[in-house]
Amino acid sequence: MEKIFKLDEEDEYYVPFSRLAENLDLRNLIEKLTVNLLRLAVTELPADVKKALKDAYRKERNPIGKIQLKAILENIQLAEEERIPICQDTGLISFYVKVGSEFRGLSKIEEALIEGVKRATVEIPLRPNAVNPFTQRNTDNNTGRHVPCIHWSIIDGNYLEITAFPKGGGSENMCALRILKPAEGLSGLKRFIIESVVNAGGMPCPPTIIGVGVGGTSDMAMNLAKKALLRPINKSHSDPFIAELERDLLRAVNSTGVGPMGLGGDSTALALKIEYAHRHPASYPVAIAFQCWAARRATARVYSDGRVECLSHKDRNLV
Amino acid sequence: MKKIELHTPISEKNIRKLNVGDRVFLSGTIITARDSAHRRMMKYIAEKRSIPFPLEGMALYHCGPLVKAHGDEWLVLAAGPTTSMRMEPFEAEIIENLGVRLIIGKGGMGGKTREAMKRYGAAYAAFTGGAAVLAAKRIKRVIDVKWLDLGLPEAVWIFEADRFGPLIIGIDSYGRSLYEEVRAKTLRRLNRIVEDRDL
Ligand code: SF4
């Protein structure tokens, strides 16, 4: 007997994935979805990012900063209308995959994501960005050892959620990790963040979104910083203390005057998001992940009946 | 803020008219070069070989475009700037030896390039990072492509541009750098923030 799982209050009952695997060509569905998610991600920014950029343009007082933001807004519109990648650096590609615990076709997902990336590279096209660090050879298809980077998490429920997250080199190059002394604590953390923003200047293509990961192990801190970037701009941390810290640091960062493209101005960051983990008594890791204004992400949920829903962009048909 | 129309080839006289913060639109020939093309140009200079594209009076653009072959032609889909600082070790010599007048990129360049610009009469213009479709719109056609063996983004693309911009003069031929000025200001503000908050 197959179990039936309940999704949301108002949702109907869905058949678990175990049955879907037999009826549906999941491998092809996900490959196609991967191409379309990447296409959506690189050509159209999510609504929250677009809104934040428009607000920044309205508020910017520096005339040079204003010119930069205007060019950004024009660019976004052109890319969207003509279905052309927003930026020529279509990034190194990451996927965040949440998978329902009942799902049986796990091995097929990775293969489908990788094939999807190869197809997307040709069909969209994406700039080939996967280079062997020792031979300097480009694979020409955006895949290679450990890339695309796939981050898995297992969730309750019987659906699959894929976020395509192509991230450009300019902002990635500014990511920073520091293991603070526990005695430096909260002030050390604040100082490190504001210093990093000033040091990065125009390099990460501001206005940026700043992800901060605090605590855990060194690798986890950076992972959390990256995860923080996935949170919608208008969503603060659920803990009111952290939410206030996010707002306070965003204000501080925007008072540095770095401005759009580091040419001076009020809009240095659109948002600042913090995620944390408990730490070892002797260490206080802090990771900062910069995301350029071209904050590209697209998320879809695949239900067990094969229905696909786009979560990041409204009313989008992805398969 | 002054708004200026420039055409290639650019004379020294016209470059000397530009000041930090000016807004410029550029028409004419733009030549792309990223890391590998710079390294090859340096090699050619060292070996006294002639470079197979004209740079005298031209604009050199730090850009690895996203292009698509369309029959015999190349279509430029996206062509935003890349980080100029990576070219810092080479640019002064390239300005000196090849007579480039305008460098276009993002993020600015360092003291060595600034000094070469002052001495030989050149300037640095910032194009909005990531505004790649807007940039491609102002590129009317691909005149030629050289050094394709370096790969599509690293090859040297010779574009014909029509009012390419808005460009902001980030470094002028008098040794002023908007980047250094903004940087000094942001460092002062950083110190103030740290003091005020007792961080
Ligand atoms: S940092 Fe972002 S916007 Fe800037 S060039 Fe890179 S991918 Fe494009």
Short mmCIF file of C-alpha atoms and ligand atoms in Angstrom, two decimals:
data_model
loop_
_atom_site.label_atom_id
_atom_site.label_comp_id
_atom_site.label_asym_id
_atom_site.label_seq_id
_atom_site.Cartn_x
_atom_site.Cartn_y
_atom_site.Cartn_z
CA MET A 1 0.00 0.00 0.00
CA GLU A 2 1.32 3.42 -0.91
CA LYS A 3 1.03 6.16 1.61
CA ILE A 4 -0.66 9.38 0.68
CA PHE A 5 0.97 12.57 1.90
CA LYS A 6 -0.56 15.88 2.71
CA LEU A 7 1.16 19.03 1.47
CA ASP A 8 -0.52 22.19 2.67
CA GLU A 9 -3.82 22.83 4.41
CA GLU A 10 -5.70 23.76 1.29
CA ASP A 11 -3.77 21.52 -1.05
CA GLU A 12 -5.16 18.30 -2.31
CA TYR A 13 -3.56 14.99 -1.64
CA TYR A 14 -0.71 14.09 -3.91
CA VAL A 15 0.61 10.75 -4.95
CA PRO A 16 4.12 10.17 -3.61
CA PHE A 17 7.09 10.30 -5.93
CA SER A 18 7.61 6.58 -5.75
CA ARG A 19 4.69 6.22 -8.09
CA LEU A 20 5.56 9.20 -10.21
CA ALA A 21 8.86 7.59 -11.19
CA GLU A 22 7.01 4.82 -12.95
CA ASN A 23 4.50 6.95 -14.79
CA LEU A 24 6.49 9.93 -15.74
CA ASP A 25 9.74 10.49 -17.54
CA LEU A 26 11.19 12.34 -14.58
CA ARG A 27 14.68 12.41 -16.04
CA ASN A 28 13.52 14.34 -19.11
CA LEU A 29 11.16 16.53 -17.17
CA ILE A 30 13.94 17.73 -14.89
CA GLU A 31 16.42 18.20 -17.71
CA LYS A 32 13.95 20.40 -19.54
CA LEU A 33 13.04 22.21 -16.35
CA THR A 34 16.72 22.87 -15.68
CA VAL A 35 17.19 24.54 -19.08
CA ASN A 36 14.09 26.67 -18.57
CA LEU A 37 14.93 27.61 -15.00
CA LEU A 38 18.38 28.75 -16.09
CA ARG A 39 16.90 30.67 -18.99
CA LEU A 40 14.46 32.38 -16.68
CA ALA A 41 17.15 33.09 -14.10
CA VAL A 42 19.63 34.68 -16.48
CA THR A 43 17.12 36.74 -18.44
CA GLU A 44 14.72 37.99 -15.80
CA LEU A 45 15.38 39.08 -12.24
CA PRO A 46 12.86 38.10 -9.57
CA ALA A 47 10.25 40.78 -8.78
CA ASP A 48 11.71 41.57 -5.35
CA VAL A 49 15.13 42.37 -6.84
CA LYS A 50 13.63 44.53 -9.58
CA LYS A 51 11.59 46.45 -7.05
CA ALA A 52 14.62 47.03 -4.82
CA LEU A 53 16.60 48.38 -7.78
CA LYS A 54 13.77 50.74 -8.75
CA ASP A 55 13.54 51.98 -5.17
CA ALA A 56 17.29 52.51 -5.10
CA TYR A 57 17.08 54.54 -8.32
CA ARG A 58 14.35 56.73 -6.86
CA LYS A 59 16.29 57.39 -3.67
CA GLU A 60 19.79 57.83 -5.11
CA ARG A 61 21.07 61.40 -4.68
CA ASN A 62 24.45 61.11 -6.37
CA PRO A 63 24.07 61.97 -10.10
CA ILE A 64 26.73 59.46 -11.19
CA GLY A 65 25.13 56.77 -9.02
CA LYS A 66 21.78 57.62 -10.55
CA ILE A 67 23.16 57.17 -14.08
CA GLN A 68 24.44 53.71 -13.09
CA LEU A 69 21.08 52.67 -11.68
CA LYS A 70 19.27 53.97 -14.72
CA ALA A 71 21.55 51.92 -16.99
CA ILE A 72 20.87 48.87 -14.82
CA LEU A 73 17.09 49.33 -15.03
CA GLU A 74 17.23 49.84 -18.81
CA ASN A 75 19.39 46.77 -19.12
CA ILE A 76 17.03 44.62 -17.09
CA GLN A 77 14.13 45.66 -19.25
CA LEU A 78 15.98 45.02 -22.52
CA ALA A 79 17.12 41.60 -21.35
CA GLU A 80 13.61 40.68 -20.32
CA GLU A 81 12.00 41.87 -23.54
CA GLU A 82 14.52 40.21 -25.80
CA ARG A 83 15.17 37.13 -23.68
CA ILE A 84 18.91 37.78 -23.61
CA PRO A 85 21.10 37.16 -20.55
CA ILE A 86 21.14 40.22 -18.29
CA CYS A 87 24.91 40.03 -17.93
CA GLN A 88 27.44 38.30 -20.18
CA ASP A 89 28.91 36.61 -17.14
CA THR A 90 26.27 33.96 -16.63
CA GLY A 91 28.30 32.68 -13.72
CA LEU A 92 29.31 29.43 -12.21
CA ILE A 93 26.10 27.52 -11.74
CA SER A 94 24.77 26.29 -8.42
CA PHE A 95 21.57 24.46 -7.65
CA TYR A 96 19.83 24.26 -4.31
CA VAL A 97 17.69 21.17 -4.34
CA LYS A 98 15.15 20.28 -1.67
CA VAL A 99 13.92 16.80 -2.06
CA GLY A 100 11.01 15.06 -0.36
CA SER A 101 12.09 12.12 1.77
CA GLU A 102 9.85 9.71 -0.11
CA PHE A 103 11.45 10.34 -3.43
CA ARG A 104 13.08 7.36 -5.08
CA GLY A 105 14.64 8.71 -8.26
CA LEU A 106 17.37 10.60 -6.46
CA SER A 107 20.22 9.46 -8.70
CA LYS A 108 18.40 10.73 -11.77
CA ILE A 109 18.17 14.32 -10.55
CA GLU A 110 21.88 15.03 -10.58
CA GLU A 111 22.31 13.59 -14.04
CA ALA A 112 19.34 15.59 -15.31
CA LEU A 113 20.68 18.82 -13.79
CA ILE A 114 24.09 18.30 -15.40
CA GLU A 115 22.62 17.47 -18.81
CA GLY A 116 20.30 20.46 -18.43
CA VAL A 117 23.28 22.75 -17.84
CA LYS A 118 25.03 21.46 -20.96
CA ARG A 119 21.93 22.04 -23.04
CA ALA A 120 21.32 25.46 -21.52
CA THR A 121 24.89 26.49 -22.38
CA VAL A 122 24.14 25.97 -26.06
CA GLU A 123 20.46 26.86 -26.22
CA ILE A 124 20.27 30.08 -24.20
CA PRO A 125 23.35 30.51 -24.63
CA LEU A 126 25.39 30.76 -21.41
CA ARG A 127 29.02 31.75 -21.38
CA PRO A 128 31.16 28.65 -20.82
CA ASN A 129 32.64 29.28 -17.39
CA ALA A 130 34.01 25.99 -16.07
CA VAL A 131 37.82 25.99 -16.14
CA ASN A 132 40.22 23.38 -14.81
CA PRO A 133 42.30 25.20 -12.16
CA PHE A 134 45.51 23.36 -13.10
CA THR A 135 45.40 23.04 -16.87
CA GLN A 136 43.29 26.24 -17.37
CA ARG A 137 41.22 24.34 -19.94
CA ASN A 138 37.62 25.39 -20.29
CA THR A 139 35.19 22.47 -20.58
CA ASP A 140 33.04 24.71 -22.81
CA ASN A 141 29.80 23.39 -21.33
CA ASN A 142 29.68 24.81 -17.80
CA THR A 143 30.06 21.40 -16.20
CA GLY A 144 33.11 19.75 -14.71
CA ARG A 145 34.46 18.37 -11.48
CA HIS A 146 31.94 19.30 -8.77
CA VAL A 147 30.20 21.78 -11.05
CA PRO A 148 27.41 22.64 -11.28
CA CYS A 149 27.55 22.91 -7.48
CA ILE A 150 24.58 21.01 -6.14
CA HIS A 151 23.40 21.57 -2.57
CA TRP A 152 20.97 18.96 -1.34
CA SER A 153 18.56 19.09 1.51
CA ILE A 154 16.02 16.51 2.49
CA ILE A 155 12.61 17.75 3.50
CA ASP A 156 9.30 16.33 4.56
CA GLY A 157 6.67 16.05 1.92
CA ASN A 158 6.72 14.61 -1.50
CA TYR A 159 7.75 17.34 -3.82
CA LEU A 160 11.01 18.48 -5.24
CA GLU A 161 12.17 22.09 -5.24
CA ILE A 162 14.99 23.28 -7.46
CA THR A 163 16.60 26.70 -7.28
CA ALA A 164 18.94 27.62 -10.12
CA PHE A 165 21.51 30.10 -8.85
CA PRO A 166 24.02 31.27 -11.46
CA LYS A 167 26.52 33.57 -9.76
CA GLY A 168 28.99 35.83 -11.53
CA GLY A 169 32.71 35.98 -10.84
CA GLY A 170 32.91 39.69 -9.99
CA SER A 171 30.88 39.40 -6.81
CA GLU A 172 32.09 35.91 -5.94
CA ASN A 173 35.68 37.18 -5.92
CA MET A 174 34.84 39.50 -3.04
CA CYS A 175 33.46 36.83 -0.70
CA ALA A 176 35.33 36.81 2.58
CA LEU A 177 35.72 34.53 5.55
CA ARG A 178 37.27 35.48 8.86
CA ILE A 179 37.49 33.47 12.02
CA LEU A 180 37.09 36.12 14.69
CA LYS A 181 38.18 35.74 18.26
CA PRO A 182 35.12 35.07 20.39
CA ALA A 183 36.05 38.13 22.48
CA GLU A 184 35.58 40.34 19.40
CA GLY A 185 31.99 39.12 19.26
CA LEU A 186 29.24 41.27 17.83
CA SER A 187 31.35 44.41 17.36
CA GLY A 188 34.01 42.40 15.56
CA LEU A 189 31.33 41.01 13.29
CA LYS A 190 29.90 44.44 12.48
CA ARG A 191 33.32 45.88 11.84
CA PHE A 192 34.32 43.01 9.56
CA ILE A 193 31.18 43.44 7.47
CA ILE A 194 31.44 47.20 7.02
CA GLU A 195 35.18 46.96 6.32
CA SER A 196 34.62 44.25 3.72
CA VAL A 197 32.04 46.37 1.91
CA VAL A 198 34.38 49.35 1.78
CA ASN A 199 37.30 47.16 0.67
CA ALA A 200 35.23 45.53 -2.07
CA GLY A 201 34.33 48.98 -3.44
CA GLY A 202 32.92 48.70 -6.96
CA MET A 203 34.28 45.20 -7.61
CA PRO A 204 31.13 43.19 -6.80
CA CYS A 205 28.94 45.47 -8.99
CA PRO A 206 27.00 47.29 -6.28
CA PRO A 207 24.26 47.78 -5.28
CA THR A 208 24.79 44.31 -3.88
CA ILE A 209 22.92 41.91 -1.70
CA ILE A 210 25.08 40.89 1.23
CA GLY A 211 24.76 37.45 2.76
CA VAL A 212 26.32 36.92 6.16
CA GLY A 213 26.89 33.52 7.75
CA VAL A 214 27.84 33.41 11.41
CA GLY A 215 28.97 30.44 13.49
CA GLY A 216 29.25 26.76 12.73
CA THR A 217 32.38 25.48 11.05
CA SER A 218 34.26 27.59 8.51
CA ASP A 219 32.61 25.87 5.56
CA MET A 220 29.20 26.09 7.15
CA ALA A 221 29.58 29.82 7.73
CA MET A 222 30.07 30.42 4.00
CA ASN A 223 27.28 28.03 3.18
CA LEU A 224 24.94 29.97 5.45
CA ALA A 225 26.06 33.26 3.89
CA LYS A 226 25.15 31.88 0.46
CA LYS A 227 21.83 30.56 1.72
CA ALA A 228 21.05 33.99 3.13
CA LEU A 229 21.28 35.32 -0.45
CA LEU A 230 18.40 33.09 -1.46
CA ARG A 231 16.02 34.77 0.97
CA PRO A 232 13.66 37.27 -0.75
CA ILE A 233 14.73 40.89 -0.24
CA ASN A 234 11.63 41.93 1.68
CA LYS A 235 11.92 39.05 4.12
CA SER A 236 13.75 39.72 7.37
CA HIS A 237 15.08 37.04 9.66
CA SER A 238 12.38 35.41 11.80
CA ASP A 239 14.30 36.23 14.98
CA PRO A 240 13.58 39.92 15.79
CA PHE A 241 17.08 40.47 17.19
CA ILE A 242 18.71 39.24 13.97
CA ALA A 243 16.16 41.14 11.88
CA GLU A 244 17.12 44.37 13.67
CA LEU A 245 20.82 43.58 13.21
CA GLU A 246 20.18 43.12 9.47
CA ARG A 247 18.48 46.51 9.23
CA ASP A 248 21.13 48.24 11.30
CA LEU A 249 24.01 46.82 9.27
CA LEU A 250 22.28 47.65 6.00
CA ARG A 251 22.00 51.27 7.14
CA ALA A 252 25.66 51.31 8.14
CA VAL A 253 26.77 49.79 4.84
CA ASN A 254 24.72 52.31 2.89
CA SER A 255 26.23 55.19 4.81
CA THR A 256 29.74 54.34 3.56
CA GLY A 257 29.13 56.12 0.25
CA VAL A 258 30.55 53.35 -1.98
CA GLY A 259 27.47 53.66 -4.18
CA PRO A 260 26.45 52.03 -7.45
CA MET A 261 29.53 50.53 -9.17
CA GLY A 262 31.73 52.05 -6.49
CA LEU A 263 31.48 55.45 -8.18
CA GLY A 264 29.93 57.02 -5.09
CA GLY A 265 26.37 57.30 -3.85
CA ASP A 266 23.73 56.14 -1.42
CA SER A 267 22.91 52.70 -2.83
CA THR A 268 25.70 50.35 -1.84
CA ALA A 269 23.53 47.39 -0.86
CA LEU A 270 19.91 46.50 -1.56
CA ALA A 271 19.68 44.08 1.34
CA LEU A 272 21.71 42.40 4.03
CA LYS A 273 20.71 38.96 5.27
CA ILE A 274 22.13 37.00 8.16
CA GLU A 275 21.94 33.30 8.90
CA TYR A 276 23.62 31.72 11.89
CA ALA A 277 24.60 28.45 13.50
CA HIS A 278 25.82 27.72 17.00
CA ARG A 279 29.56 27.99 17.26
CA HIS A 280 32.46 26.26 18.99
CA PRO A 281 33.42 28.09 22.23
CA ALA A 282 36.83 28.91 20.78
CA SER A 283 35.82 30.13 17.34
CA TYR A 284 33.60 32.77 15.84
CA PRO A 285 33.53 32.27 12.06
CA VAL A 286 31.96 35.02 9.97
CA ALA A 287 31.46 34.64 6.23
CA ILE A 288 30.36 37.34 3.83
CA ALA A 289 28.93 36.48 0.43
CA PHE A 290 28.49 39.30 -2.03
CA GLN A 291 25.80 39.08 -4.66
CA CYS A 292 25.91 41.64 -7.47
CA TRP A 293 22.80 43.59 -8.48
CA ALA A 294 22.25 40.92 -11.16
CA ALA A 295 20.87 38.69 -8.40
CA ARG A 296 19.74 35.86 -10.59
CA ARG A 297 17.74 32.98 -9.20
CA ALA A 298 14.77 30.93 -10.29
CA THR A 299 12.90 28.32 -8.28
CA ALA A 300 10.39 25.69 -9.28
CA ARG A 301 8.52 23.02 -7.40
CA VAL A 302 7.77 19.72 -9.05
CA TYR A 303 4.74 17.94 -7.65
CA SER A 304 4.32 14.23 -7.75
CA ASP A 305 1.70 14.35 -10.49
CA GLY A 306 4.23 16.04 -12.75
CA ARG A 307 2.79 19.50 -12.24
CA VAL A 308 5.47 22.17 -12.13
CA GLU A 309 5.01 25.46 -10.36
CA CYS A 310 7.34 28.42 -10.59
CA LEU A 311 7.91 30.00 -7.19
CA SER A 312 10.34 32.80 -8.00
CA HIS A 313 8.52 34.40 -10.94
CA LYS A 314 4.78 34.76 -11.41
CA ASP A 315 2.73 32.60 -13.79
CA ARG A 316 5.61 31.04 -15.63
CA ASN A 317 5.26 27.90 -17.65
CA LEU A 318 8.50 26.01 -17.21
CA VAL A 319 7.96 22.71 -18.96
CA MET B 1 28.16 67.01 -15.21
CA LYS B 2 29.34 67.46 -18.78
CA LYS B 3 27.98 65.24 -21.53
CA ILE B 4 30.46 64.58 -24.32
CA GLU B 5 30.32 62.82 -27.68
CA LEU B 6 33.59 61.16 -28.69
CA HIS B 7 34.62 59.54 -31.96
CA THR B 8 37.51 57.23 -32.72
CA PRO B 9 40.29 57.74 -33.57
CA ILE B 10 40.57 59.97 -30.51
CA SER B 11 43.21 62.71 -30.57
CA GLU B 12 45.32 63.60 -27.57
CA LYS B 13 43.70 67.02 -27.62
CA ASN B 14 40.25 65.52 -27.22
CA ILE B 15 41.33 63.15 -24.46
CA ARG B 16 42.84 66.09 -22.56
CA LYS B 17 39.42 67.76 -22.63
CA LEU B 18 37.94 65.01 -20.45
CA ASN B 19 37.71 65.30 -16.70
CA VAL B 20 36.80 62.86 -13.98
CA GLY B 21 33.03 62.53 -13.67
CA ASP B 22 32.24 63.53 -17.27
CA ARG B 23 29.59 61.55 -19.07
CA VAL B 24 30.72 60.27 -22.47
CA PHE B 25 29.13 58.52 -25.44
CA LEU B 26 31.61 56.90 -27.80
CA SER B 27 31.16 56.17 -31.50
CA GLY B 28 33.57 54.34 -33.77
CA THR B 29 35.85 51.38 -33.20
CA ILE B 30 36.00 49.56 -29.88
CA ILE B 31 38.44 46.68 -29.43
CA THR B 32 37.95 44.13 -26.67
CA ALA B 33 40.78 42.56 -24.70
CA ARG B 34 40.74 40.51 -21.53
CA ASP B 35 43.55 38.77 -19.63
CA SER B 36 44.82 36.42 -22.35
CA ALA B 37 44.72 39.03 -25.11
CA HIS B 38 46.67 41.41 -22.85
CA ARG B 39 49.28 38.76 -22.18
CA ARG B 40 49.63 38.12 -25.90
CA MET B 41 49.89 41.83 -26.69
CA MET B 42 52.69 42.06 -24.12
CA LYS B 43 54.47 39.18 -25.79
CA TYR B 44 54.16 40.85 -29.18
CA ILE B 45 55.52 44.11 -27.76
CA ALA B 46 58.49 42.27 -26.20
CA GLU B 47 59.21 40.47 -29.46
CA LYS B 48 58.68 43.67 -31.48
CA ARG B 49 56.04 42.00 -33.63
CA SER B 50 53.21 44.01 -35.09
CA ILE B 51 49.79 43.49 -33.56
CA PRO B 52 47.12 42.48 -36.10
CA PHE B 53 44.67 45.25 -35.18
CA PRO B 54 45.08 49.02 -34.90
CA LEU B 55 45.09 50.47 -31.41
CA GLU B 56 46.44 53.96 -32.10
CA GLY B 57 43.78 56.42 -30.94
CA MET B 58 41.33 53.62 -30.23
CA ALA B 59 39.26 52.46 -27.29
CA LEU B 60 40.25 49.23 -25.60
CA TYR B 61 37.38 47.54 -23.83
CA HIS B 62 37.82 45.08 -20.96
CA CYS B 63 35.08 42.74 -22.03
CA GLY B 64 34.50 39.09 -22.80
CA PRO B 65 31.28 39.25 -24.80
CA LEU B 66 28.59 36.64 -25.16
CA VAL B 67 28.36 36.12 -28.92
CA LYS B 68 26.45 33.81 -31.18
CA ALA B 69 27.41 32.71 -34.68
CA HIS B 70 24.69 33.50 -37.18
CA GLY B 71 25.66 32.18 -40.62
CA ASP B 72 28.86 34.02 -41.49
CA GLU B 73 28.20 36.75 -39.00
CA TRP B 74 28.62 37.16 -35.31
CA LEU B 75 25.82 38.49 -33.19
CA VAL B 76 26.76 40.24 -29.97
CA LEU B 77 24.16 39.35 -27.34
CA ALA B 78 25.73 40.68 -24.18
CA ALA B 79 28.90 42.73 -23.81
CA GLY B 80 29.29 44.29 -20.39
CA PRO B 81 32.65 45.19 -18.87
CA THR B 82 34.85 42.89 -16.83
CA THR B 83 36.99 43.87 -13.83
CA SER B 84 39.75 46.13 -15.13
CA MET B 85 42.10 45.67 -12.19
CA ARG B 86 43.20 42.31 -13.59
CA MET B 87 44.77 44.17 -16.50
CA GLU B 88 46.70 46.57 -14.24
CA PRO B 89 50.06 44.81 -14.69
CA PHE B 90 49.90 45.28 -18.48
CA GLU B 91 47.99 48.44 -19.29
CA ALA B 92 50.65 51.09 -18.74
CA GLU B 93 52.95 49.42 -21.27
CA ILE B 94 50.12 48.97 -23.73
CA ILE B 95 49.20 52.65 -23.55
CA GLU B 96 52.84 53.60 -23.97
CA ASN B 97 53.62 51.27 -26.87
CA LEU B 98 50.35 51.04 -28.76
CA GLY B 99 48.85 54.50 -28.36
CA VAL B 100 45.48 53.48 -26.89
CA ARG B 101 43.54 56.58 -25.85
CA LEU B 102 40.58 55.25 -23.93
CA ILE B 103 40.31 52.23 -21.68
CA ILE B 104 36.76 51.08 -20.92
CA GLY B 105 35.98 48.71 -18.09
CA LYS B 106 34.63 48.44 -14.61
CA GLY B 107 36.05 48.97 -11.15
CA GLY B 108 38.88 51.33 -12.15
CA MET B 109 42.63 50.81 -12.39
CA GLY B 110 45.70 51.44 -10.28
CA GLY B 111 48.49 53.96 -9.99
CA LYS B 112 50.70 52.58 -12.75
CA THR B 113 47.96 52.97 -15.34
CA ARG B 114 46.97 56.36 -13.95
CA GLU B 115 50.55 57.60 -14.39
CA ALA B 116 50.75 56.24 -17.96
CA MET B 117 47.47 57.98 -18.78
CA LYS B 118 48.84 61.26 -17.51
CA ARG B 119 52.10 60.92 -19.38
CA TYR B 120 50.85 59.65 -22.75
CA GLY B 121 47.38 61.20 -22.83
CA ALA B 122 44.76 58.54 -22.18
CA ALA B 123 41.72 58.13 -19.96
CA TYR B 124 39.66 55.43 -18.27
CA ALA B 125 35.91 55.25 -18.69
CA ALA B 126 33.54 53.14 -16.61
CA PHE B 127 30.66 51.35 -18.21
CA THR B 128 27.98 50.12 -15.79
CA GLY B 129 28.99 46.63 -14.68
CA GLY B 130 26.55 43.97 -15.76
CA ALA B 131 24.60 46.25 -18.11
CA ALA B 132 25.55 43.87 -20.87
CA VAL B 133 22.46 43.97 -23.07
CA LEU B 134 22.45 47.76 -23.05
CA ALA B 135 26.10 47.64 -24.15
CA ALA B 136 25.34 45.13 -26.91
CA LYS B 137 22.55 47.38 -28.20
CA ARG B 138 25.07 50.12 -28.91
CA ILE B 139 27.34 47.78 -30.84
CA LYS B 140 26.24 48.02 -34.43
CA ARG B 141 28.31 45.20 -35.85
CA VAL B 142 31.35 43.03 -35.45
CA ILE B 143 33.97 44.40 -37.84
CA ASP B 144 36.43 41.58 -37.20
CA VAL B 145 37.63 39.10 -34.65
CA LYS B 146 41.27 38.21 -33.98
CA TRP B 147 42.99 35.64 -31.83
CA LEU B 148 39.96 33.37 -31.77
CA ASP B 149 42.25 30.58 -30.59
CA LEU B 150 42.05 32.20 -27.14
CA GLY B 151 38.39 31.17 -26.91
CA LEU B 152 35.27 33.24 -27.57
CA PRO B 153 35.32 35.50 -24.50
CA GLU B 154 39.11 35.99 -24.57
CA ALA B 155 39.37 36.68 -28.29
CA VAL B 156 39.86 40.24 -29.57
CA TRP B 157 36.58 41.56 -30.93
CA ILE B 158 36.57 44.64 -33.09
CA PHE B 159 33.22 46.38 -32.78
CA GLU B 160 31.65 49.29 -34.52
CA ALA B 161 29.77 51.23 -31.87
CA ASP B 162 27.20 53.97 -32.05
CA ARG B 163 26.99 56.23 -29.00
CA PHE B 164 28.34 53.55 -26.68
CA GLY B 165 27.52 54.59 -23.14
CA PRO B 166 26.77 56.12 -20.77
CA LEU B 167 30.46 56.07 -19.87
CA ILE B 168 31.73 57.89 -16.81
CA ILE B 169 35.30 59.15 -16.89
CA GLY B 170 36.86 57.41 -13.90
CA ILE B 171 40.50 58.38 -14.49
CA ASP B 172 41.48 61.40 -16.56
CA SER B 173 44.71 62.41 -18.26
CA TYR B 174 45.60 64.76 -15.40
CA GLY B 175 46.12 61.99 -12.87
CA ARG B 176 42.76 62.35 -11.15
CA SER B 177 40.94 59.15 -10.26
CA LEU B 178 37.31 59.08 -9.21
CA TYR B 179 37.95 55.66 -7.71
CA GLU B 180 40.69 56.95 -5.45
CA GLU B 181 38.57 59.91 -4.45
CA VAL B 182 35.56 57.72 -3.60
CA ARG B 183 37.84 55.30 -1.83
CA ALA B 184 39.39 58.00 0.35
CA LYS B 185 35.92 59.24 1.23
CA THR B 186 34.55 55.78 2.06
CA LEU B 187 37.59 55.07 4.26
CA ARG B 188 36.96 58.29 6.17
CA ARG B 189 33.33 57.31 6.60
CA LEU B 190 34.34 53.81 7.68
CA ASN B 191 36.55 55.29 10.40
CA ARG B 192 33.72 57.50 11.54
CA ILE B 193 31.27 54.59 11.67
CA VAL B 194 33.75 52.51 13.66
CA GLU B 195 34.35 55.39 16.10
CA ASP B 196 30.70 56.37 16.49
CA ARG B 197 29.65 52.83 17.16
CA ASP B 198 32.70 52.00 19.21
CA LEU B 199 33.37 48.86 17.13
S1 SF4 C 1 29.50 40.96 -10.79
FE1 SF4 C 1 27.47 40.39 -11.58
S2 SF4 C 1 26.71 42.12 -12.76
FE2 SF4 C 1 28.90 42.41 -12.42
S3 SF4 C 1 29.82 41.59 -14.28
FE3 SF4 C 1 29.83 39.95 -12.76
S4 SF4 C 1 27.91 38.82 -13.07
FE4 SF4 C 1 27.74 40.74 -14.18
#
